[in-house]
mmCIF file of C-alpha atoms in Angstrom:
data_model
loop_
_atom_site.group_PDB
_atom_site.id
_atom_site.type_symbol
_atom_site.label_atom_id
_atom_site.label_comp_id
_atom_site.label_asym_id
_atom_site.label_seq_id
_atom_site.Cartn_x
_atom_site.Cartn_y
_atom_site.Cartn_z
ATOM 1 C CA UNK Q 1 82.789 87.383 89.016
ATOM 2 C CA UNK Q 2 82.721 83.842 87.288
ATOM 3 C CA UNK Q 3 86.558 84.056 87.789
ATOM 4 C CA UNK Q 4 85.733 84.589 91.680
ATOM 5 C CA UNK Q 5 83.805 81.533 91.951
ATOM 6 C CA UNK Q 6 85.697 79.308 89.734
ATOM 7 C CA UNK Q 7 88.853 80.197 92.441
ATOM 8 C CA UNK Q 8 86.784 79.908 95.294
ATOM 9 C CA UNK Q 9 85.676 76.079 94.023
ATOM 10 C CA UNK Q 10 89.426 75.148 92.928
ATOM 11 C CA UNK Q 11 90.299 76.057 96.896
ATOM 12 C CA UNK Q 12 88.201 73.855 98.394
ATOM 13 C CA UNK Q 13 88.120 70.903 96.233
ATOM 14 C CA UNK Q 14 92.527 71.673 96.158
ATOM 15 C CA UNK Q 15 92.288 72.069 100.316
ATOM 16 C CA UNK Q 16 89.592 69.005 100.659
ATOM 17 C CA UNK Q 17 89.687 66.921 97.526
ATOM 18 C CA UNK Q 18 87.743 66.201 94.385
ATOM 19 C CA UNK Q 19 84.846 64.526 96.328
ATOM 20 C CA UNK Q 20 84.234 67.294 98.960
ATOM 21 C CA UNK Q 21 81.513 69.752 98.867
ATOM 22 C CA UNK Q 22 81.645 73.335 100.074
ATOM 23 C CA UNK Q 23 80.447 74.067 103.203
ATOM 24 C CA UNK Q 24 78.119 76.979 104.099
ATOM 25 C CA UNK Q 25 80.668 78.716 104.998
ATOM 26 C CA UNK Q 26 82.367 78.293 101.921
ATOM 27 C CA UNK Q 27 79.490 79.262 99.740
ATOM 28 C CA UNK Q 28 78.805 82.566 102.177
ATOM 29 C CA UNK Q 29 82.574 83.534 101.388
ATOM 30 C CA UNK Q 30 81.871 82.933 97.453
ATOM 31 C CA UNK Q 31 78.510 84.806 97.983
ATOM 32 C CA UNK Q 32 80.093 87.925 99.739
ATOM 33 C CA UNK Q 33 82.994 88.040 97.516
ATOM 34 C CA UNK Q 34 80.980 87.852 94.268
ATOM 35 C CA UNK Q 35 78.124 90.260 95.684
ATOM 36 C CA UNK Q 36 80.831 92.925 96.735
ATOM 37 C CA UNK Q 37 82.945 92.931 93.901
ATOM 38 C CA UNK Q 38 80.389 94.469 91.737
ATOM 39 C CA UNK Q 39 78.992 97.091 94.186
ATOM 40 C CA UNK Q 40 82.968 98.039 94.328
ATOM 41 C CA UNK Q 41 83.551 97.615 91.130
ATOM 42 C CA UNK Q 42 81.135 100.602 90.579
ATOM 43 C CA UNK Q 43 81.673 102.792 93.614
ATOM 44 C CA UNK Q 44 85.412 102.939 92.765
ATOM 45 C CA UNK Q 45 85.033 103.426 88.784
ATOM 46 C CA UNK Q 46 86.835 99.988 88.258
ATOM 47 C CA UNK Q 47 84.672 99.664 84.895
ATOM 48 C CA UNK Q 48 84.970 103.396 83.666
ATOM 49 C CA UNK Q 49 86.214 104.190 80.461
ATOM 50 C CA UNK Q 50 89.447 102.383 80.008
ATOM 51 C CA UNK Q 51 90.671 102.737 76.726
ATOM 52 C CA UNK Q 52 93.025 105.855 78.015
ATOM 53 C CA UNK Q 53 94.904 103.723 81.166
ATOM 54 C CA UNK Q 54 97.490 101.725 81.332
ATOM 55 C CA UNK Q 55 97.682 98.145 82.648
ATOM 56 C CA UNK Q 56 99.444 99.142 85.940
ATOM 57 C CA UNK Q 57 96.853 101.627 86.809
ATOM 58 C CA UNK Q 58 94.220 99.010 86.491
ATOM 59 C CA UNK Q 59 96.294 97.021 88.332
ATOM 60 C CA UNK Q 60 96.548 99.023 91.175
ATOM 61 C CA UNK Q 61 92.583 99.503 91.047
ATOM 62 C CA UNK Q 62 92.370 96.108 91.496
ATOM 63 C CA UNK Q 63 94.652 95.027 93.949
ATOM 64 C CA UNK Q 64 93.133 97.663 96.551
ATOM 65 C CA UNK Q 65 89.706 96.628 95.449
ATOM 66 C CA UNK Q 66 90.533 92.711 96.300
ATOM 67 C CA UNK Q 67 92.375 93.933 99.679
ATOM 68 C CA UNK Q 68 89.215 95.537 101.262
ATOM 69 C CA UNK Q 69 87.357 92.504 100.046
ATOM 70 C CA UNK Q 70 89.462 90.410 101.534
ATOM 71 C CA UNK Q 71 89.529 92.351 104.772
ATOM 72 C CA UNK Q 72 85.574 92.317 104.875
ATOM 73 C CA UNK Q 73 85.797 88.419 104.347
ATOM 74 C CA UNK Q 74 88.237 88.548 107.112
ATOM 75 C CA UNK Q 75 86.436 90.582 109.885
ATOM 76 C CA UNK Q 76 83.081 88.259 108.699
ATOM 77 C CA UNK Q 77 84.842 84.754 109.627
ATOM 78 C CA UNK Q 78 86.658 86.078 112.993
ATOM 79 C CA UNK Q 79 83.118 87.593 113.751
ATOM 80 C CA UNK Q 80 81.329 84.781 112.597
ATOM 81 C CA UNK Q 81 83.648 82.404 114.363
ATOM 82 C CA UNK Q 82 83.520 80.294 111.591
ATOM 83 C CA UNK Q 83 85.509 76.774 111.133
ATOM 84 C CA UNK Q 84 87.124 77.049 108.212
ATOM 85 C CA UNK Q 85 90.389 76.150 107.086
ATOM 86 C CA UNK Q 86 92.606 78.927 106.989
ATOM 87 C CA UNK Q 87 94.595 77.126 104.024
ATOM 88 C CA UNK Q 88 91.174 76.780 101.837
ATOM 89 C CA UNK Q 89 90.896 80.488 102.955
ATOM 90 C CA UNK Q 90 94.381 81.613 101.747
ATOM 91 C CA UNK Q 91 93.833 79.523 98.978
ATOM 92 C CA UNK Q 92 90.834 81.230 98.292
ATOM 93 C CA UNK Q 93 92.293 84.701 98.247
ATOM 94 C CA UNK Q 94 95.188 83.964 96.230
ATOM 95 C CA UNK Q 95 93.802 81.670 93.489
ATOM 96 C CA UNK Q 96 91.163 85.010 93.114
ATOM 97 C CA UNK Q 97 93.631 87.325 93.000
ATOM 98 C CA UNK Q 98 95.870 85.963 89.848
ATOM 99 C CA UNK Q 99 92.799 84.793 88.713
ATOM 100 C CA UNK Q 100 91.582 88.572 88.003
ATOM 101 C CA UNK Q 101 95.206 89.708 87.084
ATOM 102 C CA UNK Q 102 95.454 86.985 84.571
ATOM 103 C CA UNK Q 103 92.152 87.631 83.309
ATOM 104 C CA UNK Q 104 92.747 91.480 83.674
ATOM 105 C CA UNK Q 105 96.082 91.081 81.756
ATOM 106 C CA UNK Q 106 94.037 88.852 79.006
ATOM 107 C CA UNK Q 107 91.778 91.561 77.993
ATOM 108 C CA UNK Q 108 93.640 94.203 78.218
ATOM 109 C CA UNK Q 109 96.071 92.820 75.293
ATOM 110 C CA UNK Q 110 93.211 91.817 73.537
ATOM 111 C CA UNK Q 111 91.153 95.030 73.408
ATOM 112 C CA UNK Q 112 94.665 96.767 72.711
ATOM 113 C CA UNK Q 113 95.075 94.079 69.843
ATOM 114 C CA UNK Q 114 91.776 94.462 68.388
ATOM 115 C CA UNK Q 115 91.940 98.604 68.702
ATOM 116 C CA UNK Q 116 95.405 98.752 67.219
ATOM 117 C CA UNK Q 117 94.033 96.543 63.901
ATOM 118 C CA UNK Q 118 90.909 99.135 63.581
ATOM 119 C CA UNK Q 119 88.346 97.029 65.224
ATOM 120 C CA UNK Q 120 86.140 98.567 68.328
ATOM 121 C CA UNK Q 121 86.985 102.242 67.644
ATOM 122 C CA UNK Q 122 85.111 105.438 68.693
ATOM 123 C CA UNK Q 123 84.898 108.149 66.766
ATOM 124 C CA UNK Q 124 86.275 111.836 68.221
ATOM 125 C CA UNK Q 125 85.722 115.291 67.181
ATOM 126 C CA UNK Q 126 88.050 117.997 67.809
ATOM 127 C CA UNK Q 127 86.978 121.717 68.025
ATOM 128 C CA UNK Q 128 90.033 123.958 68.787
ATOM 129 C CA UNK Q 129 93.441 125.272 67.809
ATOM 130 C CA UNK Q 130 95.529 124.064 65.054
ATOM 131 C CA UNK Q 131 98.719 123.713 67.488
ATOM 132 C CA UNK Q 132 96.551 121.398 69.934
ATOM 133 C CA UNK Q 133 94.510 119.499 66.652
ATOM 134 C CA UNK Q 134 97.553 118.708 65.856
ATOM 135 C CA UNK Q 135 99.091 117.615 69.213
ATOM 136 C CA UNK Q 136 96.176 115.858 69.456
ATOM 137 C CA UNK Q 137 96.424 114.196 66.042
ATOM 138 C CA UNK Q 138 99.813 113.039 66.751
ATOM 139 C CA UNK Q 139 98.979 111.629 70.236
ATOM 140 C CA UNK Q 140 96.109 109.463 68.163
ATOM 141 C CA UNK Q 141 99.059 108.002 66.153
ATOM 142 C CA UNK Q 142 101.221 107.467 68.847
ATOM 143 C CA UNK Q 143 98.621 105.230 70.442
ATOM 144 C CA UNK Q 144 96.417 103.604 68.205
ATOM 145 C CA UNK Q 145 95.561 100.765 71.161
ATOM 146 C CA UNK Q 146 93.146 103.686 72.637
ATOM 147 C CA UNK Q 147 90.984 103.133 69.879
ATOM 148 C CA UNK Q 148 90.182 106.808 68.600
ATOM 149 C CA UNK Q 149 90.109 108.023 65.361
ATOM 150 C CA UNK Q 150 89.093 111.414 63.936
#
């Protein structure tokens, strides 16, 4: 969310200058956006376990998640009929976009960093066959950046 608003304040001041202020417009757009990105984040499972999915699924997750907030911010200024400039606006939604990729990139190689040296690791119990113990033991080795360990 701080990522959100950080974009959101680098679009106007980029759009209006250093000295400008946001409008109240501009702070209802930051206040929607970071209000719904939780609330979405946690309707669509965003924050679920993620130690098991790949980068492009998250990816994915996140670029549909930032499209229907976008389209909500969308529908609020033509409804509104706000003045706003539609260049602080695009600015807006593309500054928070690579924002949350970058960051999303970020921590993804650092928790797979971190779980692949040992650190932040659960630990699993297996009840089962010996043929699936150890497919499953294999699959452990194979990727260590889930952070399980037996």
């Amino acid at each position: 969310m701080l990522t959100i608003a950080v974009s959101a304040y680098i679009a106007v001041y980029l759009r209006h200058g250093v000295e400008s202020t946001p409008s109240s417009v501009h702070e209802a757009i930051l206040f929607i956006s970071v209000a719904l990105w939780p609330i979405l984040s946690g309707a669509t499972g965003y924050y679920k376990d993620r130690r098991t999915r790949k980068f492009f699924r998250i990816f994915v997750h996140l670029t549909s998640q930032w499209f229907v907030i976008s389209s909500i911010l969308f529908a609020y200024l033509v409804l509104d009929k706000s003045d706003i400039s539609r260049l602080s606006f695009s600015l807006f939604l593309i500054l928070g976009y690579i924002s949350l990729i970058l960051i999303g990139q970020l921590r993804h190689h650092f928790l797979v960093r971190i779980r692949s040296r040992g650190m932040n690791q659960r630990a699993v119990i297996f009840i089962g066959q010996k043929r699936q113990h150890s497919d499953y033991i294999s699959w452990l080795h194979e990727n260590p950046s889930f952070g399980y360990h037996l």
